[in-house]
Tab-separated table of C-alpha atoms and ligand atoms in Angstrom:
chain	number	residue	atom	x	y	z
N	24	UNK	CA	16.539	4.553	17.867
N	25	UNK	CA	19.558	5.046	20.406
N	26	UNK	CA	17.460	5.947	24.179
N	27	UNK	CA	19.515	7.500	26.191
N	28	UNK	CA	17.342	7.490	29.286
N	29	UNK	CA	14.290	8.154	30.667
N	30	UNK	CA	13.280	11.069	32.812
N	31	UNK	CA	10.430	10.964	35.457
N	32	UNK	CA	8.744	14.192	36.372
N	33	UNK	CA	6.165	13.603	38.791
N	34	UNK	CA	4.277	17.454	38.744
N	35	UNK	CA	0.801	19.131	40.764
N	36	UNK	CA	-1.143	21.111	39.085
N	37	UNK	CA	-4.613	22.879	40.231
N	38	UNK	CA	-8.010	21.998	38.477
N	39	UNK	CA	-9.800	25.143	38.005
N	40	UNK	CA	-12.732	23.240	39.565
N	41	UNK	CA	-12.683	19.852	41.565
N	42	UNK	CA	-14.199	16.846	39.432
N	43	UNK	CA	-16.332	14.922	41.309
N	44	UNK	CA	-16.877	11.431	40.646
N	45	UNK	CA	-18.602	7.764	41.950
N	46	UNK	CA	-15.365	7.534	43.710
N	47	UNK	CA	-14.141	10.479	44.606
N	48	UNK	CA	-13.198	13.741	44.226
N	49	UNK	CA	-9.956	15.812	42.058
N	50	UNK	CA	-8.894	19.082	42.882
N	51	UNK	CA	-5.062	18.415	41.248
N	52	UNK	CA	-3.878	17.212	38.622
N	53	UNK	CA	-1.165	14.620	40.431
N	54	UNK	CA	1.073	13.104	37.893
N	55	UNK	CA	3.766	12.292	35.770
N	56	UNK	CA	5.467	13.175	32.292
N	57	UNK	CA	8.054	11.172	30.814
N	58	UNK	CA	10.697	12.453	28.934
N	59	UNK	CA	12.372	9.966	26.643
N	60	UNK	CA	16.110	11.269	25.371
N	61	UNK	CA	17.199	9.372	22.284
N	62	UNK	CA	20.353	10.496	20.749
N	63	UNK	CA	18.403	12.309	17.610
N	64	UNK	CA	15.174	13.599	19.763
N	65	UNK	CA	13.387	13.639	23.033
N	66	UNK	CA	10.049	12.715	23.657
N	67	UNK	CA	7.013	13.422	26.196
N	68	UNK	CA	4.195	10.863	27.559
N	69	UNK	CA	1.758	11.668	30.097
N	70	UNK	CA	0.702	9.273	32.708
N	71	UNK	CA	-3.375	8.734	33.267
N	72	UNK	CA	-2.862	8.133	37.046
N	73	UNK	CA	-3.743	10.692	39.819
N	74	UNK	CA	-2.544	10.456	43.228
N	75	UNK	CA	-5.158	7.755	44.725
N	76	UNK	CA	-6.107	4.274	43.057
N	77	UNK	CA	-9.881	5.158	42.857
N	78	UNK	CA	-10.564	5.099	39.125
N	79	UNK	CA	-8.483	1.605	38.635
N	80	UNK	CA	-5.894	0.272	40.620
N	81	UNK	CA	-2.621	2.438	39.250
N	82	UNK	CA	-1.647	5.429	41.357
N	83	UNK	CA	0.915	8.210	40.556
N	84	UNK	CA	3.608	7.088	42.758
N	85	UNK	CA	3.131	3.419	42.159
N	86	UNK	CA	3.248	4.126	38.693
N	87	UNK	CA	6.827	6.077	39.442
N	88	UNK	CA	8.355	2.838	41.271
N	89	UNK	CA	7.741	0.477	38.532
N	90	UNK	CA	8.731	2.435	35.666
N	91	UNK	CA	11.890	3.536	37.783
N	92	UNK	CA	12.507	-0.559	38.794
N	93	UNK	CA	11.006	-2.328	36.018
N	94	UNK	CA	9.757	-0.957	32.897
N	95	UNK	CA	12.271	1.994	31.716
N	96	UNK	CA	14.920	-0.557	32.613
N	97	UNK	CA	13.437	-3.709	31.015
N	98	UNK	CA	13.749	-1.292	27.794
N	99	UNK	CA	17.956	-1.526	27.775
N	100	UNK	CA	18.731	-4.292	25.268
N	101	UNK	CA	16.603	-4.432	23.515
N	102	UNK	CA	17.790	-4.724	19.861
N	103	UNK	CA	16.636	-1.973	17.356
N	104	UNK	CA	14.055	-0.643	19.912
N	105	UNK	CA	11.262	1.480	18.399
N	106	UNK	CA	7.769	2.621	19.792
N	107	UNK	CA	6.318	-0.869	18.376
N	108	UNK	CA	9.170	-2.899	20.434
N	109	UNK	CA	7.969	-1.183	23.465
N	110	UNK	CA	4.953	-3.102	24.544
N	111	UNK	CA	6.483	-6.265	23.350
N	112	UNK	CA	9.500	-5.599	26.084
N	113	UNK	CA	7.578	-4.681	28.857
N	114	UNK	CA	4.738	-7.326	28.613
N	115	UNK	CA	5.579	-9.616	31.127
N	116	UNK	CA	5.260	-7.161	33.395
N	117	UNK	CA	1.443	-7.834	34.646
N	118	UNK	CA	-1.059	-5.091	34.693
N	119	UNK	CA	0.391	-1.268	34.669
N	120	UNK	CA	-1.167	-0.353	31.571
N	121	UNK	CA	-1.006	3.931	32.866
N	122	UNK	CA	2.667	3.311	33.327
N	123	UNK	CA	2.926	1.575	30.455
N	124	UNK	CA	1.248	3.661	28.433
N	125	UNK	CA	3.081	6.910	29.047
N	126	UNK	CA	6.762	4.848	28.845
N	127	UNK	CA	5.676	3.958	25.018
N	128	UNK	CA	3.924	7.435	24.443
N	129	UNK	CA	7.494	9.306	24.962
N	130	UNK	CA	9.380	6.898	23.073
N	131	UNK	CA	6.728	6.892	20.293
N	132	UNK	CA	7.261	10.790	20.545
N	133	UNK	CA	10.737	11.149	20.060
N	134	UNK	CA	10.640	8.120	17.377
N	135	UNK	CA	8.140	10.236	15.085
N	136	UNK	CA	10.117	13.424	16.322
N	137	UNK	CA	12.863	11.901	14.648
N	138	UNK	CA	11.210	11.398	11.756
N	139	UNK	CA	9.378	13.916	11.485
N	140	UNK	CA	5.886	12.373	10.953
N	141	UNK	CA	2.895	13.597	13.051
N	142	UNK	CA	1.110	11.422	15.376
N	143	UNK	CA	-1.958	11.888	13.626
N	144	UNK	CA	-0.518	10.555	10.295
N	145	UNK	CA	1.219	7.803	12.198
N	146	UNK	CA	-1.965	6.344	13.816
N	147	UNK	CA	-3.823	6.771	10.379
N	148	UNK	CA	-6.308	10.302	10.876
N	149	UNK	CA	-8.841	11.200	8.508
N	150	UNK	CA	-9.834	14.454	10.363
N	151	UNK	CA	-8.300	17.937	11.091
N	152	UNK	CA	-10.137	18.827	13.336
N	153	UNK	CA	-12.064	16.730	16.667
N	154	UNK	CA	-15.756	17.331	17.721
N	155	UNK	CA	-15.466	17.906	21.579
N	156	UNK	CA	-17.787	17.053	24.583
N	157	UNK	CA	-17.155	18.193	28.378
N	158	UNK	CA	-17.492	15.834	31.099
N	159	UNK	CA	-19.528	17.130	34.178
N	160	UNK	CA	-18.365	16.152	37.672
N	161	UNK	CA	-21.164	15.458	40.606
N	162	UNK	CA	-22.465	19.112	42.075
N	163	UNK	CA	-23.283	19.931	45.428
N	164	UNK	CA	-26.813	20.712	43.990
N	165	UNK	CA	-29.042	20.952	40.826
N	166	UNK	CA	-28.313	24.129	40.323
N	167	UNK	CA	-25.079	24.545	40.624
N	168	UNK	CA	-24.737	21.458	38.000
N	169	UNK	CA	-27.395	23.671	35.894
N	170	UNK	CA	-25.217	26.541	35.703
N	171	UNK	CA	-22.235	24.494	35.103
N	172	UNK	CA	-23.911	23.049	31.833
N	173	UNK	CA	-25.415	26.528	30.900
N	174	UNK	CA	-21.674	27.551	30.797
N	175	UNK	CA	-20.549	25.116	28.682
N	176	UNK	CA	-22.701	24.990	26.012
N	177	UNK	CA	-22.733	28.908	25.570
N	178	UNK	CA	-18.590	27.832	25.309
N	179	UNK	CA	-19.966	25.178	22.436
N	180	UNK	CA	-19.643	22.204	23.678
N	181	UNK	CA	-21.497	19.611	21.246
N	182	UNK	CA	-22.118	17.319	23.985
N	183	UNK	CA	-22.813	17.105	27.991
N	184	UNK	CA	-21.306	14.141	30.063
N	185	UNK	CA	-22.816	14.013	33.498
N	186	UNK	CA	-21.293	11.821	36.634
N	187	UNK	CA	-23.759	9.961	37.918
N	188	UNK	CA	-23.739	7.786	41.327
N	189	UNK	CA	-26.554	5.979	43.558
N	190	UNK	CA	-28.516	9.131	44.477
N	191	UNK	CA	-27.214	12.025	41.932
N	192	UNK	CA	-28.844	10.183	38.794
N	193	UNK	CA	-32.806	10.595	37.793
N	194	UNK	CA	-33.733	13.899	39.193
N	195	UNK	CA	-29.898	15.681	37.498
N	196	UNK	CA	-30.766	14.048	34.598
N	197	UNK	CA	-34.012	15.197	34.438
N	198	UNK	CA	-33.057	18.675	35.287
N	199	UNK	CA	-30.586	19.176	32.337
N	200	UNK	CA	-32.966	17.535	30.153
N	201	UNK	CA	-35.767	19.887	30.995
N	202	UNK	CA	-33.643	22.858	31.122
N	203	UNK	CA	-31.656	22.452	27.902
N	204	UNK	CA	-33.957	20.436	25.685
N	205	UNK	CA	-32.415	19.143	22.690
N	206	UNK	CA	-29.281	18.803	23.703
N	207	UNK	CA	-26.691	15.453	23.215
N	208	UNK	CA	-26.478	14.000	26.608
N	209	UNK	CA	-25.257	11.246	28.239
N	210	UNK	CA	-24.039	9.514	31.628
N	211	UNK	CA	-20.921	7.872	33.295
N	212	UNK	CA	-21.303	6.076	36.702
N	213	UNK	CA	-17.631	4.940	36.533
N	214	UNK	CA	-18.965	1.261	37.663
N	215	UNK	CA	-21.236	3.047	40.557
N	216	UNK	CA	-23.517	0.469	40.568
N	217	UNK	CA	-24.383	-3.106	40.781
N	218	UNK	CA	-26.508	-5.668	38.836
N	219	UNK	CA	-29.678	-4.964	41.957
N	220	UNK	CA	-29.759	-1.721	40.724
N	221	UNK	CA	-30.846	-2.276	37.176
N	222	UNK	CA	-34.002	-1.949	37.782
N	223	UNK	CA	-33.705	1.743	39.012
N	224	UNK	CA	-31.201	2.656	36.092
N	225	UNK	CA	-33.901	1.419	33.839
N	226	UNK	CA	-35.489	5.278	34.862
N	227	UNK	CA	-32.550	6.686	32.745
N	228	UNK	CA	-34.697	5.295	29.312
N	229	UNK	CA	-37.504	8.521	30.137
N	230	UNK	CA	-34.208	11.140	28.601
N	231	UNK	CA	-32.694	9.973	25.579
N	232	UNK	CA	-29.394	9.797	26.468
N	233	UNK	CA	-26.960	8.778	23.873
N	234	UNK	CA	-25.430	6.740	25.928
N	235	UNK	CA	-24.687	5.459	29.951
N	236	UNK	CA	-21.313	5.004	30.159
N	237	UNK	CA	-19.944	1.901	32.882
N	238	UNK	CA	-22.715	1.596	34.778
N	239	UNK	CA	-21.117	-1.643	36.640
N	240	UNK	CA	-17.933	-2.732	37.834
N	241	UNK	CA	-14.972	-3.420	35.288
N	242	UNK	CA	-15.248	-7.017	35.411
N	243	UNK	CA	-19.005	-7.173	35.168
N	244	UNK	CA	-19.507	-7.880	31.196
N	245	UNK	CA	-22.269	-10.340	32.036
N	246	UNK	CA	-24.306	-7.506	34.273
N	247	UNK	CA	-23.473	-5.060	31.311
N	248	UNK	CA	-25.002	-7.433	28.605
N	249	UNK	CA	-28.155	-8.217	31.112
N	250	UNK	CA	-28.397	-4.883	31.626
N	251	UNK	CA	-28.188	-3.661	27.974
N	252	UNK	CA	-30.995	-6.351	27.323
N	253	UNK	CA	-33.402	-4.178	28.867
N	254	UNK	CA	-32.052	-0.420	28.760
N	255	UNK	CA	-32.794	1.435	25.267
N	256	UNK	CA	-29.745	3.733	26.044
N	257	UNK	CA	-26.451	1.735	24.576
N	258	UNK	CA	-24.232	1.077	26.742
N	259	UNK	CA	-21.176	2.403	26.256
N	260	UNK	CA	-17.889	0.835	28.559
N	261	UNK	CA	-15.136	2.459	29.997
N	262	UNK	CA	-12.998	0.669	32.704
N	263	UNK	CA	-13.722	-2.269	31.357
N	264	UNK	CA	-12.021	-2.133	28.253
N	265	UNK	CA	-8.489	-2.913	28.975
N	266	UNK	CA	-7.031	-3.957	25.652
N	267	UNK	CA	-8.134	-4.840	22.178
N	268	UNK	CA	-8.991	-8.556	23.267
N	269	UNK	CA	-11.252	-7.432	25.825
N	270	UNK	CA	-12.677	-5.100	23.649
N	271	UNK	CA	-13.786	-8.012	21.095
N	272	UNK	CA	-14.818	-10.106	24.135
N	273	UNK	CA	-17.113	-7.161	25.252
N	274	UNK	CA	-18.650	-6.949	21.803
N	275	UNK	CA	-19.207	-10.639	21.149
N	276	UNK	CA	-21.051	-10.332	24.618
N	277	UNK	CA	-23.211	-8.280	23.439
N	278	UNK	CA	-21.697	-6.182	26.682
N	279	UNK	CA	-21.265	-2.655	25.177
N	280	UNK	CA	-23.141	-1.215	21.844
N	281	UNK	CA	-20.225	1.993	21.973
N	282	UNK	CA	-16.496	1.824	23.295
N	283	UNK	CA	-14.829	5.132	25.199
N	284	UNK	CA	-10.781	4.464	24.277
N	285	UNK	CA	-8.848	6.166	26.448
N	286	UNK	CA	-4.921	5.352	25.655
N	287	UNK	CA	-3.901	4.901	28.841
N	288	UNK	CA	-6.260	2.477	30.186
N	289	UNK	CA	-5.012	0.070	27.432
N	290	UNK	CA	-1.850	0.354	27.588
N	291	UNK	CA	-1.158	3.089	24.875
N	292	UNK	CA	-1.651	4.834	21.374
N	293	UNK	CA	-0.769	1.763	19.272
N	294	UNK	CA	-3.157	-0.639	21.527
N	295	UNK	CA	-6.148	1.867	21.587
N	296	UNK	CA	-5.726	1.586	17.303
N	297	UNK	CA	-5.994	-1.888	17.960
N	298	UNK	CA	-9.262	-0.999	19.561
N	299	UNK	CA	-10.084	1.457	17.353
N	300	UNK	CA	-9.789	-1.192	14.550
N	301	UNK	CA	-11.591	-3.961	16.092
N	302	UNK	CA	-14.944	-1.683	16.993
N	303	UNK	CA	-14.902	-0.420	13.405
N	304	UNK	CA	-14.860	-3.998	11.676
N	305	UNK	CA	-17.823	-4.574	14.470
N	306	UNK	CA	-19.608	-1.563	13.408
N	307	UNK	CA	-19.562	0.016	16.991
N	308	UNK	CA	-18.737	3.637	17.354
N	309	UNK	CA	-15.808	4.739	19.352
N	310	UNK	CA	-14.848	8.174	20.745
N	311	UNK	CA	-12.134	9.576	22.855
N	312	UNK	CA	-12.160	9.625	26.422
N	313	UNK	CA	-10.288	11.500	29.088
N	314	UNK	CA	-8.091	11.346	32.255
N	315	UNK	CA	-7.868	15.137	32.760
N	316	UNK	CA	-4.604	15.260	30.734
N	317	UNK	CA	-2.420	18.418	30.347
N	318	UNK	CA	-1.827	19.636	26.978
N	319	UNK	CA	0.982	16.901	26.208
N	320	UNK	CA	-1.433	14.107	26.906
N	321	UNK	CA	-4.629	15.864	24.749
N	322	UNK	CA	-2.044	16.795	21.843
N	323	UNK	CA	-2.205	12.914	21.984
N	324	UNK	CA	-5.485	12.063	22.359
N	325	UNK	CA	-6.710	14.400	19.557
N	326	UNK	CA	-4.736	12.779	17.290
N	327	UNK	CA	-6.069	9.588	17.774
N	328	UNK	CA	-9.429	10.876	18.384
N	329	UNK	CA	-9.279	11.758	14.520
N	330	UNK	CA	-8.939	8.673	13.512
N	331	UNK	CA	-12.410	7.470	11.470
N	332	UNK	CA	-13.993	5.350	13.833
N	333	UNK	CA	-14.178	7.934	15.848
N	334	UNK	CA	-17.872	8.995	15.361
N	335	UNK	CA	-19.188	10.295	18.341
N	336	UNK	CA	-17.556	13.661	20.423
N	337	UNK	CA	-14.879	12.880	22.843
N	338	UNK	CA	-14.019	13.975	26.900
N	339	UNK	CA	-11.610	16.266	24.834
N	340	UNK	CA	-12.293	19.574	26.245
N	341	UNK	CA	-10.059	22.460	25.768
N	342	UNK	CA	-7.210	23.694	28.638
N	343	UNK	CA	-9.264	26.234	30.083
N	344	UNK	CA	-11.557	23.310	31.278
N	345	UNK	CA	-8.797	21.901	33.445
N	346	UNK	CA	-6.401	24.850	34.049
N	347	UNK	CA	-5.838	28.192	34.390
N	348	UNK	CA	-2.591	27.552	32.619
N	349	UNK	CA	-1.768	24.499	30.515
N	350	UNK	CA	1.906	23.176	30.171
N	351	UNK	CA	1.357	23.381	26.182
N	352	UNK	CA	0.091	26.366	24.210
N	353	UNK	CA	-3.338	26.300	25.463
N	354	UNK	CA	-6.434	24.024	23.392
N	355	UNK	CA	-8.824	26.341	22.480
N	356	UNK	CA	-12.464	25.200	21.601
N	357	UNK	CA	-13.700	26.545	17.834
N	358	UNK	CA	-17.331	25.705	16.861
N	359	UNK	CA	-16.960	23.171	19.240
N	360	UNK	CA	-13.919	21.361	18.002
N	361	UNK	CA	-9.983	21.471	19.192
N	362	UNK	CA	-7.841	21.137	16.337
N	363	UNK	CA	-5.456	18.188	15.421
N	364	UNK	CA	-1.888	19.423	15.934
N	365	UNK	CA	0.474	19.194	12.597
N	366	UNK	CA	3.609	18.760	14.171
N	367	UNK	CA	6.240	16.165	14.303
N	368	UNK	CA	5.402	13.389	17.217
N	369	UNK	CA	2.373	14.821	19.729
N	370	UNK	CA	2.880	18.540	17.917
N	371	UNK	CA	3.815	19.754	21.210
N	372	UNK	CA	6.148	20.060	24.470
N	373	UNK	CA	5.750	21.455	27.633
N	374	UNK	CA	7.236	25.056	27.973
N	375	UNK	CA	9.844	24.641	30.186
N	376	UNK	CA	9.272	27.494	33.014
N	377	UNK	CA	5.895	26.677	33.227
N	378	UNK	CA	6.716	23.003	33.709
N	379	UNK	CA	9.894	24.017	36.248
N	380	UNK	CA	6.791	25.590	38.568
N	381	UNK	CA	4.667	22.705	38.518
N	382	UNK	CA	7.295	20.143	38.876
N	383	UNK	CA	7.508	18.642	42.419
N	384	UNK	CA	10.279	16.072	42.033
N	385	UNK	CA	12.526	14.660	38.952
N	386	UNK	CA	14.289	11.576	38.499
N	387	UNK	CA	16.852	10.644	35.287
N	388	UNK	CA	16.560	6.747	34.494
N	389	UNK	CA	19.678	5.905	31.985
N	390	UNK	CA	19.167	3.356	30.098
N	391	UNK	CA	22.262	1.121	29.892
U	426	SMG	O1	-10.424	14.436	30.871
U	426	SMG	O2	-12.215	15.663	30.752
U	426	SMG	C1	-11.582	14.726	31.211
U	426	SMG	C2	-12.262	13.832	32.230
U	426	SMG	C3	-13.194	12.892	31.559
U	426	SMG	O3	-14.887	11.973	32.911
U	426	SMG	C4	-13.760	11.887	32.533
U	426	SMG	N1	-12.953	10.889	32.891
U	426	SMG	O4	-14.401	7.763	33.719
U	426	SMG	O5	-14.384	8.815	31.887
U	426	SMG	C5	-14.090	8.755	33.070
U	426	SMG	C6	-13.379	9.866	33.794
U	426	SMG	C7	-12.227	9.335	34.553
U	426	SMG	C8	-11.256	10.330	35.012
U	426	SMG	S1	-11.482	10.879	36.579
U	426	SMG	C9	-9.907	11.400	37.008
U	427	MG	MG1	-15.688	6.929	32.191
């Protein structure tokens, strides 16, 4: 493919609710979209990051200055680029992975644009449709977080994520558990704790949870594996699965029993195959996890999240979850499932007046 350029849109767009989490709290979606322009088609990526470097150390503006310095431009020369040359030109470039991520998301969208092949088909998707969980931030009480849940499972949600930290963990638990019975629940502490505390998060056992999501910091595997010794709950990891290589490290570690593969936190869609791949051959479920995307990055992520390895319902909840109105026609949850899109590339695009009003600032990159 012949790029053109990159564009950098960095936009600011209202949750319908703040999210809560271990470390901190969202009440915007702070971002960017890239727009790749290749003579034949143009492209769209969505970058994970948010405006603070709380959930890892990428941040929406940093992310800005080193695709506008280094990546987009490390990209000109390169000879017959395509979305696979893409990593391959930006990797010694340490680290960045969000950046990274959405620079080979819009060129992998305009290179299947092109052709006219579908994500979904691209990555290899068995599935038309994704099973979909909702992730539930911190409340200011039990039961406001009771009424929270209530309202998503009357929506038909198929499973309840709740945030946990050091003091918002047994007695929430407990409550949803008691209120809603049956239910499929689990936990993220987004590395909350530490490897003294495994004691107390042995107390998570007495609910059945499916699963406690990165209980410990990224670059604890060795806590995670003592830890999962003792817990009956699998551990599932998160932050700490920054590529495919880490993701076979975890599992030889006996570190994780489930992997959450979120795209951006590896680096991209072709990477978080990788994954995808190397948890199957293990035999360890994977599912789809979130970073409070628009609809240009979920268009993405429910492609791959149909994908077979992906067993177990993902943080893929539908737009009204986030906002009151989505960039993309809006995701809307059916017997508790969004549907894959069928288009060429992601299947979608931002409308253009909706994205002109959320749009705080725009920069064109050529590529020369
Ligand atoms: O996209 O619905 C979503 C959010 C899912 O909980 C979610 N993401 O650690 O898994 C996680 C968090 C990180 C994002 S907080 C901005
Ligand atoms: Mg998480």
């Amino acid at each position: 493919m012949n790029l053109e350029g990159v564009e950098i849109l960095h936009i600011s767009m209202p949750l319908v609710g703040a999210f809560r989490t271990s470390f901190g709290t969202e009440a915007v979606r702070d971002t960017l979209l890239l727009r790749a322009v290749a003579d034949d088609a143009e492209g769209w990526g969505e970058c994970g990051a948010s405006e603070a470097p709380l959930y890892s150390g990428e941040y929406t503006q940093g992310a800005a200055d080193v695709l506008r310095r280094h990546l987009i431009p490390a990209l000109a020369g390169v000879p017959d680029l395509d979305s696979h040359g893409v990593a391959p030109a930006l990797s010694r470039f340490k680290e960045n992975r969000l950046a990274k991520a959405a620079l080979e998301t819009a060129v992998l969208d305009a290179d299947l644009k092109a052709r006219g092949v579908p994500l979904s088909h691209a990555l290899g998707a068995v599935r038309r449709s994704v099973p979909c969980g909702v992730s539930v931030g911190i409340a200011d009480s039990i039961p406001v977080l009771l009424d929270a849940v209530e309202e998503y499972l009357a929506a038909g949600y198929l499973r309840i994520k709740l945030k946990i930290e050091p003091g918002w963990d047994i007695e929430p638990v407990r409550a949803v558990r008691e209120r809603f019975g049956d239910i499929m629940l689990q936990v993220d502490a987004n590395a909350g704790y530490e490897r003294g505390d495994i004691d107390h998060l042995l107390a998570l056992d007495a609910f059945d949870l499916s699963l406690v999501e990165q209980p410990l910091p990224m670059d604890d595997l060795l806590g995670h594996a003592m830890l999962g010794r003792r817990l009956a709950a699998p551990i599932c990891l998160d932050e700490s699965i920054v590529s495919a290589r880490a993701a076979a490290a975890a599992i030889e570690l006996s570190a994780c029993r489930i992997v959450n593969i979120k795209p951006g936190r590896v680096g991209g869609y072709l990477e978080a195959r990788r994954i995808h791949d190397v948890c199957v051959a293990n035999g360890v479920p994977v599912w789809c996890g979130g970073m409070l995307e628009t609809g240009v990055g979920r268009a993405a992520n429910v492609a791959l999240a149909a994908l077979p390895g992906f067993t177990l319902p993902g943080d893929t909840s539908a737009s009204e979850r986030y906002f009151d109105e989505d960039l993309t026609e809006p995701f809307r949850l059916v017997d508790g499932h969004l549907t894959v899109p069928t288009g060429p590339g992601i299947g979608v695009s931002p409308d253009p007046d909706i994205l002109a009003g959320v749009t705080v600032s725009r920069e064109w990159i050529p590529i020369r």
